[in-house]
Coordinates of C-alpha atoms in Angstrom, one line a residue:
X1 CA 0.0 0.0 0.1
X2 CA 1.1 3.5 -0.7
X3 CA -1.1 6.5 0.4
X4 CA 0.3 9.4 -1.5
X5 CA 0.0 13.1 -0.6
X6 CA 0.7 15.2 -3.6
X7 CA 2.9 17.9 -2.2
X8 CA 1.0 20.9 -3.0
X9 CA -1.6 22.9 -1.0
X10 CA -4.2 22.4 -3.7
X11 CA -4.2 18.6 -3.7
X12 CA -5.8 16.5 -1.0
X13 CA -4.3 13.3 0.4
X14 CA -5.9 10.1 -1.0
X15 CA -5.8 6.5 0.4
X16 CA -4.2 4.7 -2.4
X17 CA -3.4 1.4 -0.9
X18 CA -0.6 -0.3 -2.8
X19 CA -2.6 -2.9 -3.7
X20 CA -11.4 -22.3 -4.9
X21 CA -9.2 -22.7 -8.2
X22 CA -8.5 -25.3 -10.6
X23 CA -6.0 -26.2 -13.3
X24 CA -6.1 -23.8 -16.3
X25 CA -4.2 -23.8 -19.6
X26 CA -1.1 -21.5 -19.6
X27 CA -1.0 -19.0 -22.5
X28 CA 2.2 -17.9 -23.9
X29 CA 3.4 -14.3 -24.9
X30 CA 6.5 -13.9 -27.0
X31 CA 9.3 -11.4 -26.5
X32 CA 12.4 -10.3 -28.5
X33 CA 14.0 -13.6 -27.5
X34 CA 11.1 -15.5 -28.8
X35 CA 10.8 -17.2 -25.4
X36 CA 7.2 -17.6 -24.0
X37 CA 6.0 -15.8 -20.9
X38 CA 3.4 -18.0 -19.1
X39 CA 0.4 -16.4 -17.9
X40 CA -0.3 -17.0 -14.3
X41 CA -3.5 -15.0 -13.6
X42 CA -6.9 -16.7 -14.8
X43 CA -10.6 -15.9 -14.3
X44 CA -11.6 -13.8 -11.3
X45 CA -12.4 -15.7 -8.0
X46 CA -13.8 -12.6 -6.3
X47 CA -16.0 -11.7 -9.2
X48 CA -19.2 -12.0 -7.1
X49 CA -18.1 -10.4 -3.8
X50 CA -19.8 -7.1 -3.1
X51 CA -17.9 -6.1 -0.1
X52 CA -15.7 -3.0 0.2
X53 CA -17.6 -0.4 -1.7
X54 CA -16.4 2.9 0.1
X55 CA -18.6 5.6 -1.8
X56 CA -20.2 6.1 -5.2
X57 CA -16.7 7.3 -6.3
X58 CA -14.9 4.1 -5.6
X59 CA -14.4 2.1 -8.7
X60 CA -13.3 -1.6 -8.9
X61 CA -11.7 -2.8 -11.8
X62 CA -13.0 -6.6 -12.1
X63 CA -10.6 -9.1 -13.7
X64 CA -7.6 -7.1 -13.1
X65 CA -4.3 -8.5 -11.6
X66 CA -1.5 -6.2 -10.2
X67 CA 1.5 -6.0 -8.2
X68 CA 2.8 -9.6 -8.2
X69 CA 5.7 -11.1 -6.2
X70 CA 7.0 -14.6 -6.2
X71 CA 9.0 -17.3 -4.6
X72 CA 10.9 -20.4 -5.8
X73 CA 11.3 -23.6 -3.8
X74 CA 15.1 -23.8 -2.9
X75 CA 14.8 -27.6 -3.4
X76 CA 13.0 -27.7 -6.6
X77 CA 12.9 -24.5 -9.0
X78 CA 9.9 -26.0 -10.7
X79 CA 7.8 -25.5 -7.7
X80 CA 6.9 -21.7 -8.0
X81 CA 4.5 -19.4 -5.9
X82 CA 3.5 -16.2 -7.4
X83 CA 1.0 -13.7 -5.5
X84 CA -0.9 -10.7 -6.7
X85 CA -3.9 -8.2 -6.1
X86 CA -6.9 -9.2 -7.7
X87 CA -9.7 -6.8 -8.7
X88 CA -7.9 -3.5 -7.9
X89 CA -10.0 -0.6 -6.4
X90 CA -9.5 3.0 -7.5
X91 CA -9.2 4.4 -4.1
X92 CA -7.2 1.7 -2.5
X93 CA -6.4 -2.0 -2.2
X94 CA -8.1 -4.9 -4.0
X95 CA -11.0 -7.2 -3.3
X96 CA -8.4 -9.8 -2.4
X97 CA -5.2 -11.5 -3.0
X98 CA -4.4 -14.5 -5.0
X99 CA -1.7 -17.1 -5.3
X100 CA -0.6 -18.7 -8.7
X101 CA 1.4 -22.0 -8.1
X102 CA 2.9 -24.7 -10.1
X103 CA 4.8 -28.0 -9.5
X104 CA 6.3 -28.2 -13.1
X105 CA 7.4 -24.6 -13.5
X106 CA 4.9 -24.2 -16.5
X107 CA 1.3 -24.8 -15.8
X108 CA -0.2 -22.7 -13.2
X109 CA -3.2 -23.0 -11.1
X110 CA -4.7 -20.4 -8.5
X111 CA -5.6 -20.5 -4.9
X112 CA -7.4 -17.7 -2.8
X113 CA -5.1 -16.1 -0.2
X114 CA -7.2 -15.7 3.0
X115 CA -6.4 -12.1 3.6
X116 CA -10.0 -10.4 2.9
X117 CA -13.5 -11.2 3.7
X118 CA -14.0 -11.8 -0.2
X119 CA -11.9 -15.0 0.0
X120 CA -13.3 -18.2 1.4
X121 CA -12.5 -18.4 5.1
X122 CA -10.6 -15.2 4.7
X123 CA -9.8 -12.5 7.6
X124 CA -12.7 -10.1 8.2
X125 CA -11.3 -7.1 6.2
X126 CA -13.1 -5.5 3.4
X127 CA -10.0 -5.4 1.2
X128 CA -6.5 -6.6 0.9
X129 CA -3.2 -5.3 -0.5
X130 CA 0.7 -5.6 -0.5
X131 CA 1.1 -9.4 -1.4
X132 CA 4.4 -11.0 -0.5
X133 CA 5.7 -14.6 -0.6
X134 CA 8.9 -16.3 0.4
X135 CA 9.9 -20.0 0.5
X136 CA 12.0 -21.4 3.4
X137 CA 14.7 -24.1 3.2
X138 CA 12.2 -26.9 4.0
X139 CA 9.7 -25.8 1.4
X140 CA 7.4 -24.0 3.8
X141 CA 5.8 -21.2 1.8
X142 CA 5.1 -18.0 3.8
X143 CA 2.7 -15.5 2.4
X144 CA 1.9 -12.0 3.9
X145 CA -0.5 -9.0 2.9
X146 CA -2.4 -6.2 4.4
X147 CA -6.0 -6.3 5.3
X148 CA -7.8 -2.9 5.5
X149 CA -11.3 -1.6 6.3
X150 CA -12.9 1.4 4.5
X151 CA -16.3 1.5 5.7
X152 CA -17.1 0.2 9.0
X153 CA -13.8 0.9 11.0
X154 CA -10.2 2.4 10.5
X155 CA -8.3 -0.9 10.8
X156 CA -5.4 -1.7 9.0
X157 CA -3.6 -5.2 9.7
X158 CA -0.6 -7.2 8.9
X159 CA -1.6 -10.9 8.0
X160 CA 0.5 -13.9 7.2
X161 CA -0.3 -17.6 6.3
X162 CA 1.7 -20.6 5.2
X163 CA 1.3 -23.6 2.9
X164 CA 3.0 -27.0 2.9
X165 CA 1.9 -28.0 -0.6
X166 CA 3.5 -25.5 -2.7
X167 CA 0.8 -22.8 -2.6
X168 CA -2.3 -25.2 -3.4
X169 CA -3.8 -24.5 0.2
X170 CA -3.0 -22.0 3.0
X171 CA -3.2 -22.5 7.0
X172 CA -2.2 -20.7 9.9
X173 CA -3.9 -17.5 9.1
X174 CA -2.4 -15.0 11.6
X175 CA -3.0 -11.4 12.2
X176 CA 0.4 -10.2 13.2
X177 CA -0.5 -6.8 14.0
X178 CA -3.5 -4.5 13.9
X179 CA -4.2 -0.8 14.4
X180 CA -7.0 1.7 14.2
X181 CA -6.5 5.4 13.8
X182 CA -4.4 7.4 14.1
X183 CA -2.0 4.6 13.4
X184 CA -1.7 3.1 9.9
X185 CA 0.4 0.0 8.9
X186 CA 2.0 0.0 5.4
X187 CA 4.0 -1.6 2.8
X188 CA 5.1 -4.9 4.7
X189 CA 7.5 -7.4 3.2
X190 CA 8.2 -10.9 4.3
X191 CA 11.5 -13.0 4.1
X192 CA 12.1 -16.5 5.1
X193 CA 15.5 -17.0 6.5
X194 CA 17.4 -19.7 4.2
X195 CA 19.7 -20.6 7.1
X196 CA 17.2 -21.1 9.8
X197 CA 14.3 -23.6 9.2
X198 CA 11.2 -22.5 10.3
X199 CA 12.1 -18.5 10.7
X200 CA 10.7 -15.8 8.9
X201 CA 10.6 -11.9 9.3
X202 CA 7.8 -9.7 8.5
X203 CA 8.6 -6.0 8.4
X204 CA 6.8 -2.7 7.7
X205 CA 6.3 0.9 8.6
X206 CA 3.9 1.9 11.3
X207 CA 2.6 5.5 10.9
X208 CA 1.6 7.5 13.8
X209 CA -0.6 10.3 12.0
X210 CA -1.0 12.3 15.1
X211 CA 2.1 11.9 17.4
X212 CA 2.3 15.7 18.4
X213 CA -1.0 17.1 17.3
X214 CA -2.3 17.9 13.7
X215 CA 0.1 18.2 11.0
X216 CA 2.5 15.9 12.5
X217 CA 3.9 12.3 11.6
X218 CA 6.0 9.4 12.8
X219 CA 6.7 6.5 10.8
X220 CA 9.2 3.8 12.4
X221 CA 9.9 0.4 11.1
X222 CA 8.3 -2.5 12.7
X223 CA 9.0 -6.3 12.9
X224 CA 7.2 -9.6 13.7
X225 CA 8.9 -12.9 13.4
X226 CA 8.2 -16.5 13.5
X227 CA 10.5 -19.3 14.8
X228 CA 7.9 -22.2 14.2
X229 CA 7.3 -22.3 10.7
X230 CA 4.5 -19.6 10.7
X231 CA 2.4 -21.3 13.4
X232 CA 2.8 -18.2 15.6
X233 CA 4.3 -14.9 15.2
X234 CA 6.0 -12.7 17.8
X235 CA 4.4 -9.4 19.0
X236 CA 5.3 -6.8 16.6
X237 CA 8.1 -4.2 18.0
X238 CA 9.7 -1.2 16.5
X239 CA 13.3 -2.1 15.3
X240 CA 13.9 1.3 13.2
X241 CA 13.1 4.5 15.2
X242 CA 12.2 7.8 13.3
X243 CA 11.2 10.0 16.6
X244 CA 14.8 11.4 16.5
X245 CA 13.7 13.9 13.6
X246 CA 10.2 15.4 13.7
X247 CA 7.9 14.4 10.6
X248 CA 9.9 11.4 9.5
X249 CA 8.9 8.1 8.1
X250 CA 10.3 4.9 6.7
X251 CA 8.7 3.0 4.0
X252 CA 9.8 0.0 1.9
X253 CA 11.3 -2.3 4.4
X254 CA 12.8 -5.5 2.8
X255 CA 15.2 -7.9 4.4
X256 CA 17.8 -9.9 2.6
X257 CA 19.7 -12.6 4.5
X258 CA 23.5 -13.6 3.9
X259 CA 23.3 -17.3 3.2
X260 CA 27.0 -17.8 4.4
X261 CA 26.5 -16.6 8.0
X262 CA 22.9 -15.5 8.6
X263 CA 23.4 -11.9 8.8
X264 CA 20.1 -9.9 8.1
X265 CA 19.9 -6.7 6.2
X266 CA 16.9 -4.5 6.3
X267 CA 16.8 -1.9 3.5
X268 CA 14.2 0.9 3.4
X269 CA 13.5 4.7 2.6
X270 CA 13.7 7.3 5.2
X271 CA 11.8 10.4 4.2
X272 CA 11.5 13.7 6.4
X273 CA 8.8 16.3 5.5
X274 CA 8.6 20.1 6.4
X275 CA 6.6 21.4 9.4
X276 CA 3.2 21.4 7.4
X277 CA 4.0 18.0 5.6
X278 CA 3.8 19.6 2.4
X279 CA 7.3 19.1 1.1
X280 CA 10.0 16.5 1.2
X281 CA 12.9 18.0 2.8
X282 CA 15.1 15.0 2.9
X283 CA 15.0 11.3 1.4
X284 CA 17.6 8.6 1.6
X285 CA 17.9 4.9 1.5
X286 CA 19.2 3.3 4.6
X287 CA 20.1 -0.3 5.7
X288 CA 20.4 -1.8 9.3
X289 CA 21.9 -5.1 10.2
X290 CA 21.3 -7.8 12.6
X291 CA 23.7 -10.8 13.4
X292 CA 21.3 -12.6 15.8
X293 CA 18.4 -13.6 13.8
X294 CA 16.5 -10.2 14.2
X295 CA 16.7 -9.8 18.0
X296 CA 19.1 -6.6 17.9
X297 CA 19.7 -4.1 15.1
X298 CA 22.5 -1.8 14.3
X299 CA 22.3 1.9 13.7
X300 CA 21.3 2.9 10.0
X301 CA 23.9 3.4 7.4
X302 CA 22.9 5.5 4.3
X303 CA 23.1 3.6 1.0
X304 CA 22.1 6.3 -1.4
X305 CA 20.4 9.5 -1.9
X306 CA 16.5 9.0 -3.1
X307 CA 16.4 11.3 -6.1
X308 CA 13.2 9.8 -7.6
X309 CA 10.7 12.3 -9.2
X310 CA 7.0 12.3 -9.9
X311 CA 6.0 9.3 -12.2
X312 CA 4.2 10.8 -15.3
X313 CA 3.5 10.3 -18.9
X314 CA 6.5 12.2 -20.4
X315 CA 4.4 13.3 -23.2
X316 CA 1.4 14.4 -21.0
X317 CA 2.8 15.0 -17.4
X318 CA -0.9 15.5 -16.2
X319 CA -1.4 11.8 -16.7
X320 CA 0.3 10.3 -13.5
X321 CA 1.7 6.7 -13.4
X322 CA 2.3 4.7 -10.4
X323 CA 5.4 2.4 -9.9
X324 CA 8.3 1.9 -7.6
X325 CA 9.5 5.5 -6.5
X326 CA 10.7 5.3 -2.9
X327 CA 10.9 1.7 -2.6
X328 CA 14.4 -0.2 -2.6
X329 CA 14.9 -3.6 -4.3
X330 CA 18.1 -5.2 -2.5
X331 CA 19.8 -8.5 -3.3
X332 CA 23.1 -10.2 -2.0
X333 CA 25.6 -12.4 -3.8
X334 CA 25.4 -15.7 -2.2
X335 CA 29.0 -16.5 -2.7
X336 CA 30.9 -13.4 -2.0
X337 CA 28.3 -11.4 0.2
X338 CA 28.3 -8.4 -2.0
X339 CA 25.4 -6.4 -1.4
X340 CA 23.3 -4.5 -4.2
X341 CA 20.1 -2.3 -4.3
X342 CA 18.5 -1.0 -7.4
X343 CA 16.1 1.8 -7.2
X344 CA 14.4 4.5 -9.2
X345 CA 16.4 7.8 -9.1
X346 CA 17.1 11.0 -11.3
X347 CA 20.7 11.4 -11.0
X348 CA 21.3 10.7 -14.7
X349 CA 18.8 13.0 -16.1
X350 CA 19.3 16.1 -13.7
X351 CA 15.8 15.6 -12.1
X352 CA 14.1 15.3 -15.4
X353 CA 12.9 11.6 -15.0
X354 CA 13.5 8.5 -13.2
X355 CA 16.1 6.0 -14.5
X356 CA 17.0 2.6 -12.9
X357 CA 20.1 3.1 -10.7
X358 CA 22.3 0.6 -8.9
X359 CA 24.8 0.6 -5.9
X360 CA 26.8 -1.8 -4.3
X361 CA 28.8 -2.7 -1.2
X362 CA 31.6 -5.2 -0.6
X363 CA 32.1 -4.7 3.1
X364 CA 28.8 -5.6 4.6
X365 CA 27.1 -2.3 4.0
X366 CA 29.4 0.0 5.8
X367 CA 30.2 1.9 2.7
X368 CA 28.4 2.0 -0.6
X369 CA 29.3 3.0 -4.2
X370 CA 28.2 6.1 -6.2
X371 CA 25.1 5.1 -8.4
X372 CA 25.3 3.3 -11.7
X373 CA 22.8 3.9 -14.6
X374 CA 21.4 0.7 -15.6
X375 CA 18.5 1.7 -18.0
X376 CA 19.3 3.5 -21.1
X377 CA 20.1 7.2 -20.9
X378 CA 17.3 9.6 -21.8
X379 CA 14.6 7.0 -21.4
X380 CA 12.4 6.9 -18.5
X381 CA 12.5 3.6 -16.5
X382 CA 10.5 2.3 -13.6
X383 CA 10.1 -0.5 -11.0
X384 CA 13.5 -2.3 -10.9
X385 CA 13.7 -5.6 -9.4
X386 CA 17.0 -7.5 -8.7
X387 CA 18.5 -10.9 -8.1
X388 CA 22.0 -12.3 -8.1
X389 CA 22.8 -15.9 -8.9
X390 CA 25.5 -18.2 -7.6
X391 CA 28.1 -17.2 -10.2
X392 CA 27.8 -13.6 -9.1
X393 CA 25.8 -12.3 -12.1
X394 CA 23.3 -9.5 -11.4
X395 CA 20.1 -9.5 -12.9
X396 CA 17.7 -6.5 -13.0
X397 CA 14.3 -6.3 -14.6
X398 CA 12.5 -3.0 -15.2
X399 CA 9.7 -1.1 -17.4
X400 CA 11.0 1.4 -19.6
X401 CA 9.4 3.8 -22.2
X402 CA 12.0 3.6 -25.2
X403 CA 9.1 3.0 -27.6
X404 CA 7.2 6.1 -26.9
X405 CA 7.3 8.5 -29.7
X406 CA 7.4 12.2 -29.3
X407 CA 3.8 13.8 -29.5
X408 CA 2.2 10.7 -28.8
X409 CA -0.5 11.5 -25.9
X410 CA -2.9 8.7 -26.6
X411 CA -0.8 5.6 -25.9
X412 CA 2.2 4.7 -23.6
X413 CA 4.0 1.9 -25.3
X414 CA 5.8 0.1 -22.3
X415 CA 7.9 -2.9 -22.2
X416 CA 9.8 -5.1 -19.6
X417 CA 13.5 -5.3 -19.9
X418 CA 16.1 -7.8 -18.5
X419 CA 19.6 -6.5 -17.9
X420 CA 22.7 -8.7 -16.5
X421 CA 26.0 -7.6 -15.3
X422 CA 28.6 -10.6 -14.5
X423 CA 29.8 -9.6 -11.1
X424 CA 27.8 -6.5 -11.2
X425 CA 30.2 -4.9 -13.8
X426 CA 28.4 -2.4 -15.9
X427 CA 31.1 -2.6 -18.7
X428 CA 29.7 -6.0 -19.6
X429 CA 26.0 -5.0 -19.3
X430 CA 23.7 -7.0 -21.6
X431 CA 20.0 -6.2 -22.0
X432 CA 17.1 -7.9 -23.5
X433 CA 13.3 -7.1 -23.9
X434 CA 11.2 -9.9 -22.2
X435 CA 7.8 -8.9 -22.6
X436 CA 5.6 -7.7 -25.4
X437 CA 5.1 -3.8 -25.9
X438 CA 2.0 -2.9 -24.3
X439 CA -0.1 0.5 -23.5
X440 CA 0.3 1.3 -19.9
X441 CA -2.6 3.6 -20.1
X442 CA -4.8 0.5 -20.4
X443 CA -3.8 -0.3 -16.5
X444 CA -6.4 0.4 -13.7
X445 CA -6.3 3.8 -12.5
X446 CA -5.4 4.3 -8.6
X447 CA -3.6 7.4 -7.9
X448 CA -2.0 6.9 -11.4
X449 CA -2.0 4.2 -14.0
X450 CA -1.1 1.3 -11.8
X451 CA 0.8 -2.0 -12.6
X452 CA 2.0 -2.4 -9.1
X453 CA 4.2 -0.7 -6.6
X454 CA 6.7 -3.6 -7.2
X455 CA 7.1 -6.6 -9.5
X456 CA 9.3 -9.6 -8.6
X457 CA 12.4 -11.5 -9.6
X458 CA 14.3 -14.5 -8.4
X459 CA 17.1 -16.9 -9.5
X460 CA 16.2 -20.5 -9.8
X461 CA 19.2 -22.4 -10.6
X462 CA 18.5 -22.3 -14.4
X463 CA 18.5 -18.7 -15.0
X464 CA 16.1 -15.7 -13.6
X465 CA 12.3 -16.0 -13.2
X466 CA 10.6 -12.5 -13.4
X467 CA 7.0 -12.0 -12.6
X468 CA 5.4 -8.9 -14.1
X469 CA 2.1 -7.1 -15.0
X470 CA 1.2 -6.4 -18.5
X471 CA -1.6 -4.2 -19.6
X472 CA -4.1 -4.5 -22.3
X473 CA -3.8 -8.2 -23.0
X474 CA -6.6 -8.2 -25.1
X475 CA -8.7 -10.6 -22.9
X476 CA -12.2 -9.8 -22.5
X477 CA -12.9 -7.5 -19.3
X478 CA -9.3 -7.8 -18.5
X479 CA -7.2 -4.6 -18.2
X480 CA -4.1 -6.5 -16.8
X481 CA -2.8 -9.9 -16.3
X482 CA 0.5 -11.4 -14.6
X483 CA 3.0 -13.4 -16.4
X484 CA 6.3 -15.2 -15.6
X485 CA 8.9 -17.2 -17.5
X486 CA 12.5 -18.4 -17.1
X487 CA 15.3 -16.7 -18.9
X488 CA 18.9 -18.1 -19.0
X489 CA 21.5 -15.4 -17.9
X490 CA 24.5 -15.2 -20.5
X491 CA 28.0 -15.4 -19.4
X492 CA 29.7 -12.2 -20.6
X493 CA 33.0 -10.6 -20.3
X494 CA 35.8 -11.7 -18.1
X495 CA 33.8 -11.6 -14.8
X496 CA 36.2 -9.2 -13.0
X497 CA 34.8 -6.9 -10.4
X498 CA 33.8 -3.6 -12.0
X499 CA 34.0 -0.1 -11.3
X500 CA 31.7 1.5 -8.5
X501 CA 30.1 3.6 -11.0
X502 CA 30.0 5.0 -14.6
X503 CA 30.4 8.6 -13.4
X504 CA 29.7 11.1 -10.9
X505 CA 25.9 11.8 -11.0
X506 CA 25.0 15.5 -11.3
X507 CA 22.9 17.1 -8.6
X508 CA 19.2 16.7 -9.0
X509 CA 16.8 19.6 -9.3
X510 CA 14.6 20.6 -6.5
X511 CA 11.9 18.0 -5.8
X512 CA 9.0 20.0 -5.0
X513 CA 6.0 17.9 -6.0
X514 CA 8.3 14.7 -5.5
X515 CA 6.3 11.5 -5.4
X516 CA 7.4 10.7 -1.9
X517 CA 4.3 10.8 0.2
X518 CA 2.8 11.0 3.5
X519 CA 1.3 7.7 3.7
X520 CA -1.8 9.2 5.4
X521 CA -5.4 8.2 4.3
X522 CA -7.6 11.2 3.9
X523 CA -9.8 9.7 6.5
X524 CA -7.0 10.1 9.0
X525 CA -6.3 13.6 8.1
X526 CA -9.9 14.5 8.6
X527 CA -10.4 12.3 11.6
X528 CA -11.5 15.5 13.7
X529 CA -14.2 16.0 11.5
X530 CA -15.5 12.4 11.4
X531 CA -18.1 11.1 13.6
X532 CA -17.1 8.2 15.8
X533 CA -17.4 4.7 14.5
X534 CA -17.3 5.8 11.0

């Protein structure tokens, strides 16, 4: 979920939550490699659900699937689980979350995740958002999401469930944390520990929208963990503080684990606002470290400045897009322990548009390189995902707009790219398109044309497996669908460690109107005017 406050006095805050089954035939989509992408979203298990309408202005997009993530069983790369939002609402979240699963790596089936009242046996929340999935070393699949009420309460909750059969069925539904106003829980992720059987970590930001009275904010990072395979979860606790700087929040917490020694690295964005919350005055990505399985954490180290700018159609800036600004995508080299973080930034466009940027650390996150430009110069690019294979090859996926022609304001041709860098060396960067070219403007509108606040990418022993959203597939009543496939990583160049960055990026322009947002629903901002029990 991401609740965006457009940073002008004239724009109100909007609540924009980021976001049985049977065997169905897979459909193939061709990319520039000629390799097929397998469709993993079929039908609409929540088509008949009438729960969750907020007002006459609330628009639900039936048959839409957005914001996918995925995980591969470390014991068998053919056992894949994807998760995504189903039936996105215009003003926040979706009717529910769905899992697509396969045992042969090709033919996907669906199961409903029990995170909203639309799902059979689901949690008692009107909508759900922020799907995430991770598989432990014993094959246990952990899924998480967020449950949200819109009409009967102001609850937001962190939820988790597990599967012991590769995503076909789900059990151990747990509410790991729940709050009502003035608190709001946002943007959770979940990581299964590859070195500790039965251990997984759920992390998110918990916003206090009124810590010191009106027009104030505090948004620390919170954690809950399981040591028994998801049967029980610990009480949520703060592990990243923000009360040292007024009107400061975190967002986008993601943990990666060093498989060599079990060290945890939590990456996130830290954003500080002006006194009236109208302007971002500072934003940077940080990392904190734990060497005792999440019990204690280090002080934060700065990874990179967040220089992302508002996501828009370049030919018509009034058309807002919605992608991965403010959200880091980290990964670790399983052999060397080198850390990487991909993110959207405008360092290489002088603040004109977002590109995909990469930084690295070879000393356990203590120091970080200058950013390297990954996407083509001069081309807006969005939503990077990153993974590193056992050979040390870094893979990144992202959307870009290289096919957009000047003056075209009726369509937004978009494609998904795969870039690979042996040992992270940009001198040997290879890139290829892995999706068809589609029109982003056919996606559902939720604070911008919405494919998801993130997409997913993993290594699977054969290559890399992305999961992505495409708009305008042509299917009846379907604005978006979710696809996946396996792509072999080429071995390029001598494999020598590369330079820290291509060049010193220029300073960005002022970020007035920056996409960073106070994740504050309008109902919370207006809560003094609301009646009790709304």
